[in-house]
Amino acid sequence: MIVESLRASGFRNLSRFEIALDPGITLIFGKNGQGKTNLLEAAYASISHRSFRTSDLVSLINENDEYSRLESNITLAGGRRADLVNVFSRSDRDRVQLNNRIVKGRKEFDRFPVVAFVPGDVELSRGAPSIRRDFLDGVGAYVTTGYSSLIASAERLLRQRQTLIRSSNPDITSLDVFDSRYAEVSEQVAMEREAVVAQLDPIAGSIHRWLSGGEEKISICYRRSWEGSCNEQLFKARKEDIRKGTTSYGCHRDDLALEIDGRPMRSFGSQGQARSFAFSLKLAAANLIEKTLNETPVVILDDIFSELDEERVARLLDGLPKYQILISHTTIPPVGLEMRTLEIRQGVVRV
Amino acid sequence: MYPDSLQGLIDELARLPGIGPKSAQRIALSVVKRGPNDARRLADALVDAVTKVRPCRECFSLSDGELCPVCANPARDPAIICVVEGERDVLAFERAKAFSGRYHVLGGVINPLEGTSPEDLHLKELIERLRSSAVQEVVLATSATVEGEATARYLARLLEPSGIKVSRLATGVPAGGDLDYVDEVTLGMALEGRRQL
């Protein structure tokens, strides 16, 4: 898919703007603090009603405004057109319009894939397991039908179980029921996540081989928090769980193990390797989404040039698939590549 | 801005479910315009319903007397009981005219987050009913939510020792519906619950 044009008002520090975008690479440059990332965020939010920085969507609204409005005109695979309007409101309900009709829920957004790589993504290899689970779930939502509602049931069941074990005198049969339901749904979630990993692993491996010039080999593997039956393990841990007020087993405790050259990334990878590992994963996600949806995702690369060494960036931009790509940087970088440039100064976009 | 008496009516109406401040204003103004005769009829109907309606002694559905029309009807099959969350579910089944057995209204679902535990539901009464009459099948018709499903499982466990047949309402494709419009989760469940023709 291609975002042909983007209009925004009341978005963070950005002055109201309207820009046409290229189907290829667009570079957004400007000094620090001028609004480069905000512009990328506006593009991201206009096709996902989300942010890659925060879950608090009110913070997207300019502090002097009551609401923020993003409009984008999109061309999908096969030439179909879609017009999206996203309104983020301080006091009212947020609103999304697709082709002038109000849409509810997140489902429609699964048709407009977008993948962002931001400096914080280095945490994918070093941070908490929840960051890796969220990454997997983000990909799963695009490539597996019913994935989001499965995750929502798991979260709901976990919250019910947590409330139950923290109550003063938990009803044992209720606990049996919520445990077995949560275990059942956890097994389903693990299976779906394993299926996503099985597809992602070879793609990430070959992308990384290319990105590192054939020097490094990476692999990813899903690690369940339980062995055998989740329900049995939960049952065995119940006494301890009630004492601690936690749930020891289930899909909320699973992790994605990352390995580089056969060793765990967490303890052996350098900072630079952590960045390129994360980048390979994100690009693999874009690739898998494209294959599954038959729709090219929009790729957003925030501050990529300071994230990777020059050699990798050159190789990267040269060999990237034909996605629509938005990049931010402080200057126009010295890479001999065809790209459109947009300058941003004090929140004003200059074409 | 409105006279106190009218504002009082608006406030009372706005406390009802499904009525926002704007609807409350509209209803209140219309009631005032229609005059005292209509208002008295409405007031009588309100008081009449509130004082007369009570839970059925058997099934906890709504009733004007000791027994609800279903439980009082000898033609309804006492051997099969359909367990539902609320009174509205009984009305839904009755509209469908597809069920000839009797009901049991739980009065909610097990929901620890909202503090609803099994003791808050009419479970003991259900067990009592099963003990004292020749019930052969219990249909669990709680809704297909996380809590509805958990409540159904809970009941299934509770009823297991009794040896009574326990069944769960199927989830699937709506009648007269295009497969195209069915959401993928429901379609998956419909496929799982397919039967041989």
Coordinates of C-alpha atoms in Angstrom, one line a residue:
Chain A
M1 CA 0.0 0.0 0.0
I2 CA 1.0 3.6 -0.6
V3 CA 0.0 6.6 1.5
E4 CA -0.5 9.2 -1.3
S5 CA -1.1 12.2 0.9
L6 CA -1.3 13.1 4.5
R7 CA -3.1 16.0 6.2
A8 CA -2.7 16.8 9.9
S9 CA -4.0 19.4 12.3
G10 CA -3.5 19.7 16.1
F11 CA -0.9 16.9 16.1
R12 CA 1.8 17.3 18.7
N13 CA 4.1 20.3 17.9
L14 CA 3.4 20.2 14.2
S15 CA 1.7 23.1 12.4
R16 CA -1.2 22.1 10.3
F17 CA 0.2 20.6 7.1
E18 CA -0.7 18.8 3.9
I19 CA 1.9 16.8 2.1
A20 CA 2.0 14.4 -0.9
L21 CA 4.2 11.4 -0.4
D22 CA 6.3 9.4 -2.8
P23 CA 5.8 5.7 -3.4
G24 CA 9.5 5.2 -2.7
I25 CA 11.8 6.6 0.0
T26 CA 11.0 9.9 1.7
L27 CA 13.6 11.5 4.0
I28 CA 12.5 13.9 6.7
F29 CA 15.4 16.0 7.9
G30 CA 15.8 18.7 10.4
K31 CA 17.7 19.5 13.6
N32 CA 16.9 17.8 16.9
G33 CA 13.6 18.8 18.5
Q34 CA 12.0 20.2 15.4
G35 CA 9.4 17.5 15.0
K36 CA 10.9 14.7 12.7
T37 CA 9.7 11.9 14.9
N38 CA 6.3 13.6 15.3
L39 CA 5.8 13.7 11.6
L40 CA 6.7 9.9 11.4
E41 CA 4.3 9.3 14.2
A42 CA 1.5 11.2 12.4
A43 CA 2.0 9.1 9.4
Y44 CA 2.0 5.9 11.5
A45 CA -1.1 7.0 13.5
S46 CA -3.0 8.0 10.4
I47 CA -3.0 4.4 9.2
S48 CA -3.1 2.5 12.5
H49 CA -4.8 4.8 15.1
R50 CA -1.9 4.0 17.3
S51 CA 1.5 5.4 18.2
F52 CA 4.9 3.7 18.2
R53 CA 5.9 5.8 21.2
T54 CA 3.0 5.7 23.6
S55 CA -0.3 4.0 24.4
D56 CA -1.7 7.3 25.8
L57 CA -3.2 8.7 22.6
V58 CA -4.3 12.0 24.2
S59 CA -0.7 12.9 24.3
L60 CA -0.8 13.1 20.5
I61 CA -3.0 16.1 20.7
N62 CA -1.3 19.5 20.6
E63 CA -1.5 21.1 24.1
N64 CA -3.5 24.1 22.7
D65 CA -6.0 21.9 20.9
E66 CA -9.1 20.1 21.8
Y67 CA -8.6 17.4 19.2
S68 CA -6.2 16.2 16.5
R69 CA -7.2 15.2 13.1
L70 CA -5.2 13.1 10.6
E71 CA -6.4 12.4 7.1
S72 CA -4.7 10.0 4.6
N73 CA -5.4 8.9 1.1
I74 CA -4.2 5.4 0.4
T75 CA -3.8 3.3 -2.6
L76 CA -4.0 -0.4 -1.9
A77 CA -2.7 -3.4 -3.9
G78 CA -4.6 -3.7 -7.1
G79 CA -5.2 0.0 -7.2
R80 CA -8.2 0.2 -4.8
R81 CA -8.4 3.5 -2.9
A82 CA -9.1 4.1 0.7
D83 CA -9.5 7.4 2.6
L84 CA -8.9 7.3 6.3
V85 CA -9.7 10.0 8.9
N86 CA -8.5 9.6 12.5
V87 CA -9.7 12.0 15.1
F88 CA -8.1 11.9 18.6
S89 CA -10.1 13.8 21.1
R90 CA -9.3 15.1 24.6
S91 CA -12.9 14.9 25.9
D92 CA -14.9 13.0 23.4
R93 CA -14.6 9.6 22.0
D94 CA -11.9 9.0 19.3
R95 CA -13.3 8.6 15.8
V96 CA -12.2 6.8 12.7
Q97 CA -13.7 7.1 9.2
L98 CA -13.0 4.9 6.3
N99 CA -14.3 6.2 3.0
N100 CA -16.6 8.6 4.8
R101 CA -18.1 5.9 6.9
I102 CA -17.5 5.7 10.6
V103 CA -15.8 2.4 11.6
K104 CA -15.7 0.9 15.1
G105 CA -13.1 -1.4 16.6
R106 CA -9.6 -2.1 15.3
K107 CA -10.4 -4.7 12.8
E108 CA -10.3 -2.5 9.7
F109 CA -6.8 -1.5 10.5
D110 CA -5.5 -5.0 9.8
R111 CA -5.9 -4.1 6.1
F112 CA -3.4 -1.2 6.4
P113 CA -0.1 -2.7 7.6
V114 CA 2.6 -0.5 8.9
V115 CA 5.9 -1.4 10.5
A116 CA 8.0 1.1 12.5
F117 CA 11.6 0.8 13.5
V118 CA 12.5 3.2 16.3
P119 CA 15.6 3.6 18.5
G120 CA 13.7 2.0 21.5
D121 CA 13.5 -1.2 19.5
V122 CA 16.9 -2.1 20.7
E123 CA 15.0 -3.3 23.8
L124 CA 13.6 -6.1 21.7
S125 CA 16.7 -8.1 22.4
R126 CA 17.6 -6.8 25.8
G127 CA 14.4 -5.7 27.5
A128 CA 11.7 -7.5 29.3
P129 CA 9.9 -10.5 27.8
S130 CA 6.7 -8.5 27.4
I131 CA 8.4 -6.4 24.7
R132 CA 9.0 -9.5 22.6
R133 CA 5.6 -10.9 23.3
D134 CA 4.0 -7.6 22.2
F135 CA 6.1 -7.7 19.0
L136 CA 4.9 -11.2 18.2
D137 CA 1.3 -10.3 19.0
G138 CA 1.6 -7.2 16.7
V139 CA 2.6 -9.5 13.8
G140 CA 0.1 -12.1 14.8
A141 CA -2.7 -9.6 14.6
Y142 CA -1.9 -9.0 10.9
V143 CA -1.2 -12.6 9.8
T144 CA -3.6 -14.8 11.8
T145 CA -7.3 -14.4 11.8
G146 CA -8.9 -14.2 15.2
Y147 CA -5.5 -13.6 16.8
S148 CA -6.5 -10.3 18.6
S149 CA -9.6 -11.7 20.1
L150 CA -7.7 -14.8 21.4
I151 CA -5.2 -12.5 23.1
A152 CA -8.0 -10.4 24.5
S153 CA -9.7 -13.5 26.0
A154 CA -6.3 -14.6 27.5
E155 CA -5.8 -11.2 29.1
R156 CA -9.4 -11.2 30.5
L157 CA -9.0 -14.7 31.9
L158 CA -5.7 -13.8 33.5
R159 CA -7.2 -10.7 35.2
Q160 CA -10.1 -12.8 36.5
R161 CA -7.7 -15.5 37.9
Q162 CA -5.5 -12.8 39.5
T163 CA -8.5 -11.2 41.2
L164 CA -9.6 -14.6 42.4
I165 CA -6.3 -15.7 43.9
R166 CA -5.9 -12.3 45.6
S167 CA -9.4 -12.4 47.2
S168 CA -9.4 -13.4 50.8
N169 CA -11.0 -16.8 50.5
P170 CA -11.0 -17.9 46.9
D171 CA -13.7 -20.4 45.8
I172 CA -11.8 -23.5 44.8
T173 CA -14.2 -24.7 42.0
S174 CA -14.1 -21.2 40.5
L175 CA -10.3 -21.3 40.6
D176 CA -10.4 -24.7 39.0
V177 CA -12.5 -23.3 36.2
F178 CA -10.6 -20.2 35.5
D179 CA -7.3 -22.1 35.7
S180 CA -8.3 -24.7 33.2
R181 CA -9.8 -22.0 30.9
Y182 CA -6.7 -19.9 31.1
A183 CA -4.4 -22.9 30.6
E184 CA -6.5 -23.9 27.6
V185 CA -6.3 -20.4 26.0
S186 CA -2.6 -20.1 26.9
E187 CA -1.9 -23.4 25.0
Q188 CA -3.8 -21.9 22.0
V189 CA -1.9 -18.6 22.2
A190 CA 1.4 -20.4 22.4
M191 CA 0.5 -22.5 19.4
E192 CA -0.4 -19.4 17.4
R193 CA 2.7 -17.6 18.5
E194 CA 4.9 -20.6 17.6
A195 CA 3.3 -20.6 14.2
V196 CA 4.2 -16.9 13.7
V197 CA 7.8 -17.6 14.9
A198 CA 8.1 -20.6 12.6
Q199 CA 7.4 -18.3 9.7
L200 CA 9.4 -15.4 10.9
D201 CA 12.6 -17.3 11.8
P202 CA 13.8 -18.2 8.3
I203 CA 12.9 -14.7 6.9
A204 CA 14.7 -12.9 9.8
G205 CA 17.7 -15.3 9.3
S206 CA 18.2 -14.5 5.7
I207 CA 17.6 -10.8 6.1
H208 CA 20.2 -10.7 8.8
R209 CA 22.7 -12.7 6.8
W210 CA 22.3 -10.1 4.0
L211 CA 22.4 -7.1 6.4
S212 CA 25.6 -8.4 8.1
G213 CA 27.3 -9.3 4.9
G214 CA 27.0 -12.9 5.6
E215 CA 28.9 -12.7 8.9
E216 CA 26.2 -13.3 11.5
K217 CA 23.6 -16.0 11.9
I218 CA 20.5 -15.3 14.0
S219 CA 17.6 -17.5 15.1
I220 CA 14.5 -17.0 17.2
C221 CA 12.6 -19.6 19.2
Y222 CA 9.4 -19.4 21.3
R223 CA 9.8 -20.5 24.9
R224 CA 6.7 -21.6 26.8
S225 CA 6.7 -20.9 30.5
W226 CA 5.4 -24.4 31.2
E227 CA 6.3 -28.0 30.2
G228 CA 3.7 -30.6 29.4
S229 CA 0.3 -29.5 30.5
C230 CA -0.2 -25.8 31.5
N231 CA -3.2 -26.7 33.6
E232 CA -1.3 -29.3 35.6
Q233 CA 1.5 -26.9 36.3
L234 CA -0.9 -24.2 37.3
F235 CA -2.6 -26.6 39.6
K236 CA 0.7 -27.6 41.3
A237 CA 1.7 -24.0 41.7
R238 CA -1.6 -22.9 43.1
K239 CA -0.7 -22.7 46.8
E240 CA 2.4 -20.7 46.0
D241 CA 0.5 -18.5 43.6
I242 CA -2.1 -17.7 46.2
R243 CA 0.7 -16.8 48.7
K244 CA 2.4 -14.5 46.2
G245 CA -0.7 -13.3 44.4
T246 CA 0.8 -14.1 41.0
T247 CA 0.2 -16.6 38.2
S248 CA 3.3 -18.6 37.6
Y249 CA 2.4 -20.3 34.3
G250 CA 0.6 -19.2 31.1
C251 CA 1.1 -17.3 27.9
H252 CA 1.8 -14.1 29.9
R253 CA 5.1 -15.6 31.2
D254 CA 6.3 -16.9 27.8
D255 CA 9.3 -15.5 26.0
L256 CA 10.9 -15.3 22.6
A257 CA 14.5 -16.5 22.8
L258 CA 16.9 -14.7 20.5
E259 CA 20.2 -16.3 19.5
I260 CA 23.1 -14.9 17.6
D261 CA 25.7 -17.3 16.2
G262 CA 24.2 -20.0 18.5
R263 CA 24.5 -18.0 21.7
P264 CA 21.8 -16.1 23.6
M265 CA 21.6 -12.5 22.4
R266 CA 20.8 -11.2 25.8
S267 CA 24.1 -12.0 27.3
F268 CA 26.4 -12.1 24.3
G269 CA 25.2 -9.5 21.9
S270 CA 26.8 -6.1 21.5
Q271 CA 24.7 -2.9 21.4
G272 CA 25.2 -2.7 17.7
Q273 CA 24.2 -6.3 17.2
A274 CA 21.1 -5.7 19.4
R275 CA 20.1 -2.9 17.0
S276 CA 20.6 -4.8 13.8
F277 CA 18.9 -7.9 15.3
A278 CA 15.8 -5.8 16.1
F279 CA 16.0 -4.3 12.7
S280 CA 16.1 -7.7 11.0
L281 CA 13.1 -8.8 13.1
K282 CA 11.1 -5.8 12.1
L283 CA 11.9 -6.2 8.5
A284 CA 11.1 -9.9 8.6
A285 CA 7.7 -8.9 10.1
A286 CA 7.1 -6.5 7.2
N287 CA 8.0 -9.3 4.8
L288 CA 5.7 -11.9 6.4
I289 CA 2.9 -9.4 6.6
E290 CA 3.3 -8.6 2.9
K291 CA 3.3 -12.3 2.0
T292 CA 0.2 -13.1 4.1
L293 CA -1.9 -10.0 3.2
N294 CA -0.7 -9.5 -0.3
E295 CA -0.2 -5.9 0.7
T296 CA 3.1 -4.1 1.1
P297 CA 3.4 -2.5 4.5
V298 CA 4.5 1.1 4.9
V299 CA 7.9 1.1 6.7
I300 CA 8.9 3.9 9.1
L301 CA 12.5 4.2 10.1
D302 CA 13.2 6.7 12.9
D303 CA 16.8 7.8 13.2
I304 CA 18.1 4.7 11.4
F305 CA 21.4 6.3 10.4
S306 CA 22.5 6.8 13.9
E307 CA 21.4 3.3 14.8
L308 CA 23.4 1.3 12.3
D309 CA 26.9 1.7 10.8
E310 CA 27.2 3.3 7.4
E311 CA 28.0 0.0 5.7
R312 CA 24.8 -1.6 7.0
V313 CA 22.7 1.5 6.1
A314 CA 24.1 1.5 2.6
R315 CA 23.4 -2.2 2.1
L316 CA 20.1 -1.8 3.7
L317 CA 18.7 1.1 1.6
D318 CA 20.1 -0.5 -1.5
G319 CA 18.5 -3.8 -1.0
L320 CA 15.2 -2.9 0.7
P321 CA 12.2 -4.3 -1.0
K322 CA 10.0 -1.9 -2.8
Y323 CA 8.1 -0.6 0.2
Q324 CA 7.0 3.0 0.8
I325 CA 9.6 4.1 3.3
L326 CA 9.7 7.2 5.6
I327 CA 13.1 7.9 7.2
S328 CA 14.2 10.6 9.6
H329 CA 17.7 12.1 10.0
T330 CA 19.3 15.3 11.1
T331 CA 20.8 16.0 7.7
I332 CA 20.6 14.7 4.2
P333 CA 22.9 11.6 4.5
P334 CA 25.7 11.0 2.0
V335 CA 24.2 7.9 0.5
G336 CA 23.9 8.0 -3.3
L337 CA 20.2 7.0 -3.4
E338 CA 17.2 8.4 -5.0
M339 CA 14.9 9.8 -2.3
R340 CA 12.5 12.7 -1.8
T341 CA 13.3 15.1 1.0
L342 CA 11.1 17.1 3.4
E343 CA 12.6 19.6 5.8
I344 CA 11.0 20.2 9.1
R345 CA 11.8 23.3 11.2
Q346 CA 10.1 24.2 14.5
G347 CA 7.1 22.0 13.6
V348 CA 6.7 23.4 10.1
V349 CA 7.0 21.0 7.3
R350 CA 8.7 22.4 4.2
V351 CA 8.3 20.6 0.9
Chain B
M1 CA -33.4 26.6 33.8
Y2 CA -36.2 24.1 34.1
P3 CA -38.7 24.4 37.0
D4 CA -37.6 22.3 40.0
S5 CA -40.4 19.8 39.6
L6 CA -39.6 19.2 36.0
Q7 CA -35.8 19.0 36.7
G8 CA -36.6 16.4 39.4
L9 CA -38.4 14.2 36.8
I10 CA -35.6 14.6 34.3
D11 CA -33.0 13.5 37.0
E12 CA -35.1 10.5 37.9
L13 CA -35.5 9.4 34.3
A14 CA -31.8 9.9 33.5
R15 CA -31.0 7.3 36.2
L16 CA -32.6 4.6 34.2
P17 CA -30.4 2.4 31.9
G18 CA -30.2 3.5 28.3
I19 CA -31.5 7.0 28.9
G20 CA -29.0 9.8 28.7
P21 CA -29.6 13.4 29.7
K22 CA -31.0 14.4 26.3
S23 CA -33.5 11.5 26.2
A24 CA -34.5 12.2 29.8
Q25 CA -35.4 15.8 28.8
R26 CA -37.4 14.8 25.8
I27 CA -39.4 12.2 27.8
A28 CA -40.0 14.5 30.7
L29 CA -41.3 17.3 28.4
S30 CA -43.5 15.0 26.5
V31 CA -45.0 13.6 29.7
V32 CA -45.7 17.1 30.9
K33 CA -47.4 18.1 27.6
R34 CA -49.6 15.0 27.6
G35 CA -51.3 16.1 30.8
P36 CA -52.3 14.6 34.1
N37 CA -54.4 11.7 32.8
D38 CA -51.6 10.1 30.8
A39 CA -49.2 10.8 33.6
R40 CA -51.4 9.0 36.1
R41 CA -51.7 6.0 33.8
L42 CA -48.0 5.8 33.5
A43 CA -47.5 6.2 37.3
D44 CA -50.1 3.5 38.0
A45 CA -48.4 1.1 35.5
L46 CA -45.1 1.7 37.1
V47 CA -46.2 1.1 40.7
D48 CA -48.4 -1.8 39.6
A49 CA -45.4 -3.6 37.9
V50 CA -43.0 -2.9 40.7
T51 CA -45.3 -4.2 43.4
K52 CA -46.6 -7.2 41.5
V53 CA -43.6 -8.5 39.6
R54 CA -41.4 -10.8 41.6
P55 CA -39.0 -13.7 40.9
C56 CA -40.6 -17.0 40.1
R57 CA -40.3 -19.5 43.0
E58 CA -39.0 -22.2 40.8
C59 CA -36.8 -20.6 38.1
F60 CA -36.2 -16.9 39.2
S61 CA -37.6 -15.6 36.0
L62 CA -40.1 -12.7 36.3
S63 CA -43.6 -13.5 37.3
D64 CA -46.8 -11.9 38.5
G65 CA -47.6 -14.7 40.9
E66 CA -45.8 -17.4 42.8
L67 CA -44.9 -19.2 39.5
C68 CA -44.0 -17.7 36.1
P69 CA -46.2 -18.6 33.1
V70 CA -43.6 -21.2 32.0
C71 CA -43.3 -23.0 35.3
A72 CA -47.1 -22.8 35.7
N73 CA -47.7 -24.4 32.3
P74 CA -48.1 -28.2 32.6
A75 CA -47.4 -28.6 28.9
R76 CA -43.8 -27.5 29.5
D77 CA -41.4 -30.4 29.7
P78 CA -40.0 -30.6 33.3
A79 CA -37.2 -33.0 32.2
I80 CA -35.1 -30.4 30.5
I81 CA -33.9 -27.2 32.0
C82 CA -32.2 -24.3 30.2
V83 CA -29.9 -22.3 32.4
V84 CA -29.5 -18.6 31.5
E85 CA -27.8 -15.5 32.9
G86 CA -30.8 -13.2 33.1
E87 CA -34.5 -12.7 32.7
R88 CA -34.0 -11.2 29.3
D89 CA -32.5 -14.4 28.0
V90 CA -35.7 -16.2 28.9
L91 CA -37.7 -13.7 26.8
A92 CA -35.3 -14.3 23.9
F93 CA -35.8 -18.0 24.1
E94 CA -39.6 -17.6 24.4
R95 CA -39.6 -15.3 21.3
A96 CA -37.8 -18.0 19.4
K97 CA -40.6 -20.5 20.4
A98 CA -38.0 -23.3 19.9
F99 CA -37.7 -24.5 23.5
S100 CA -40.4 -26.5 25.2
G101 CA -38.6 -27.2 28.5
R102 CA -38.2 -25.0 31.6
Y103 CA -35.7 -22.4 32.6
H104 CA -33.4 -21.5 35.4
V105 CA -32.2 -17.9 35.8
L106 CA -28.8 -17.6 37.5
G107 CA -29.0 -13.8 38.0
G108 CA -25.5 -13.2 36.6
V109 CA -22.2 -14.9 35.8
I110 CA -19.2 -15.7 37.9
N111 CA -17.1 -12.5 37.6
P112 CA -14.3 -12.1 40.2
L113 CA -13.4 -8.7 38.7
E114 CA -16.9 -7.4 39.5
G115 CA -17.0 -9.3 42.7
T116 CA -19.7 -11.8 41.6
S117 CA -18.9 -15.2 43.1
P118 CA -20.9 -18.5 42.8
E119 CA -22.8 -17.8 46.0
D120 CA -24.3 -14.7 44.4
L121 CA -26.0 -16.8 41.8
H122 CA -29.1 -19.1 42.1
L123 CA -27.0 -22.2 42.0
K124 CA -28.1 -23.9 45.2
E125 CA -31.7 -23.5 44.1
L126 CA -30.8 -25.2 40.8
I127 CA -29.2 -28.2 42.5
E128 CA -32.2 -28.4 44.7
R129 CA -34.5 -28.4 41.7
L130 CA -32.5 -31.2 40.1
R131 CA -32.6 -33.2 43.3
S132 CA -36.4 -33.0 43.7
S133 CA -37.6 -33.5 40.2
A134 CA -36.8 -35.9 37.3
V135 CA -34.6 -33.7 35.2
Q136 CA -32.8 -35.5 32.4
E137 CA -30.9 -32.7 30.7
V138 CA -29.5 -29.3 31.6
V139 CA -28.7 -26.9 28.7
L140 CA -26.1 -24.3 29.6
A141 CA -27.1 -21.2 27.7
T142 CA -24.8 -18.6 29.3
S143 CA -23.4 -16.2 26.8
A144 CA -20.2 -16.8 24.8
T145 CA -18.1 -14.4 26.8
V146 CA -15.1 -15.2 28.9
E147 CA -17.3 -15.1 32.1
G148 CA -20.3 -16.9 30.5
E149 CA -18.0 -19.7 29.3
A150 CA -16.4 -20.0 32.8
T151 CA -19.8 -20.1 34.4
A152 CA -20.9 -22.9 32.1
R153 CA -17.7 -24.9 33.0
Y154 CA -18.4 -24.3 36.6
L155 CA -21.9 -25.6 36.3
A156 CA -20.7 -28.6 34.3
R157 CA -18.3 -29.5 37.1
L158 CA -21.0 -29.0 39.7
L159 CA -23.5 -31.2 37.9
E160 CA -21.0 -34.0 37.0
P161 CA -21.6 -36.1 40.1
S162 CA -25.4 -36.1 39.5
G163 CA -25.0 -38.0 36.2
I164 CA -27.5 -35.7 34.5
K165 CA -26.8 -34.9 30.8
V166 CA -25.3 -31.5 30.5
S167 CA -25.1 -29.7 27.1
R168 CA -23.8 -26.4 26.0
L169 CA -25.5 -24.0 23.5
A170 CA -23.8 -24.2 20.1
T171 CA -22.0 -21.1 18.6
G172 CA -22.3 -20.6 14.9
V173 CA -23.5 -19.1 11.8
P174 CA -26.7 -17.0 12.1
A175 CA -29.7 -18.3 10.1
G176 CA -30.2 -16.6 6.8
G177 CA -26.8 -15.0 7.0
D178 CA -24.1 -14.8 4.4
L179 CA -20.9 -16.7 5.4
D180 CA -19.1 -13.7 4.1
Y181 CA -20.3 -11.5 7.0
V182 CA -19.7 -13.9 9.9
D183 CA -16.6 -12.9 11.9
E184 CA -13.7 -15.3 11.7
V185 CA -13.8 -16.5 15.4
T186 CA -17.5 -17.5 15.1
L187 CA -16.9 -19.2 11.8
G188 CA -14.0 -21.2 13.3
M189 CA -16.3 -22.3 16.2
A190 CA -19.1 -23.2 13.8
L191 CA -16.6 -25.3 11.9
E192 CA -15.5 -27.0 15.1
G193 CA -19.1 -27.7 16.1
R194 CA -20.1 -29.1 12.6
R195 CA -22.4 -32.1 12.5
Q196 CA -22.9 -34.9 10.1
L197 CA -25.8 -34.8 7.7

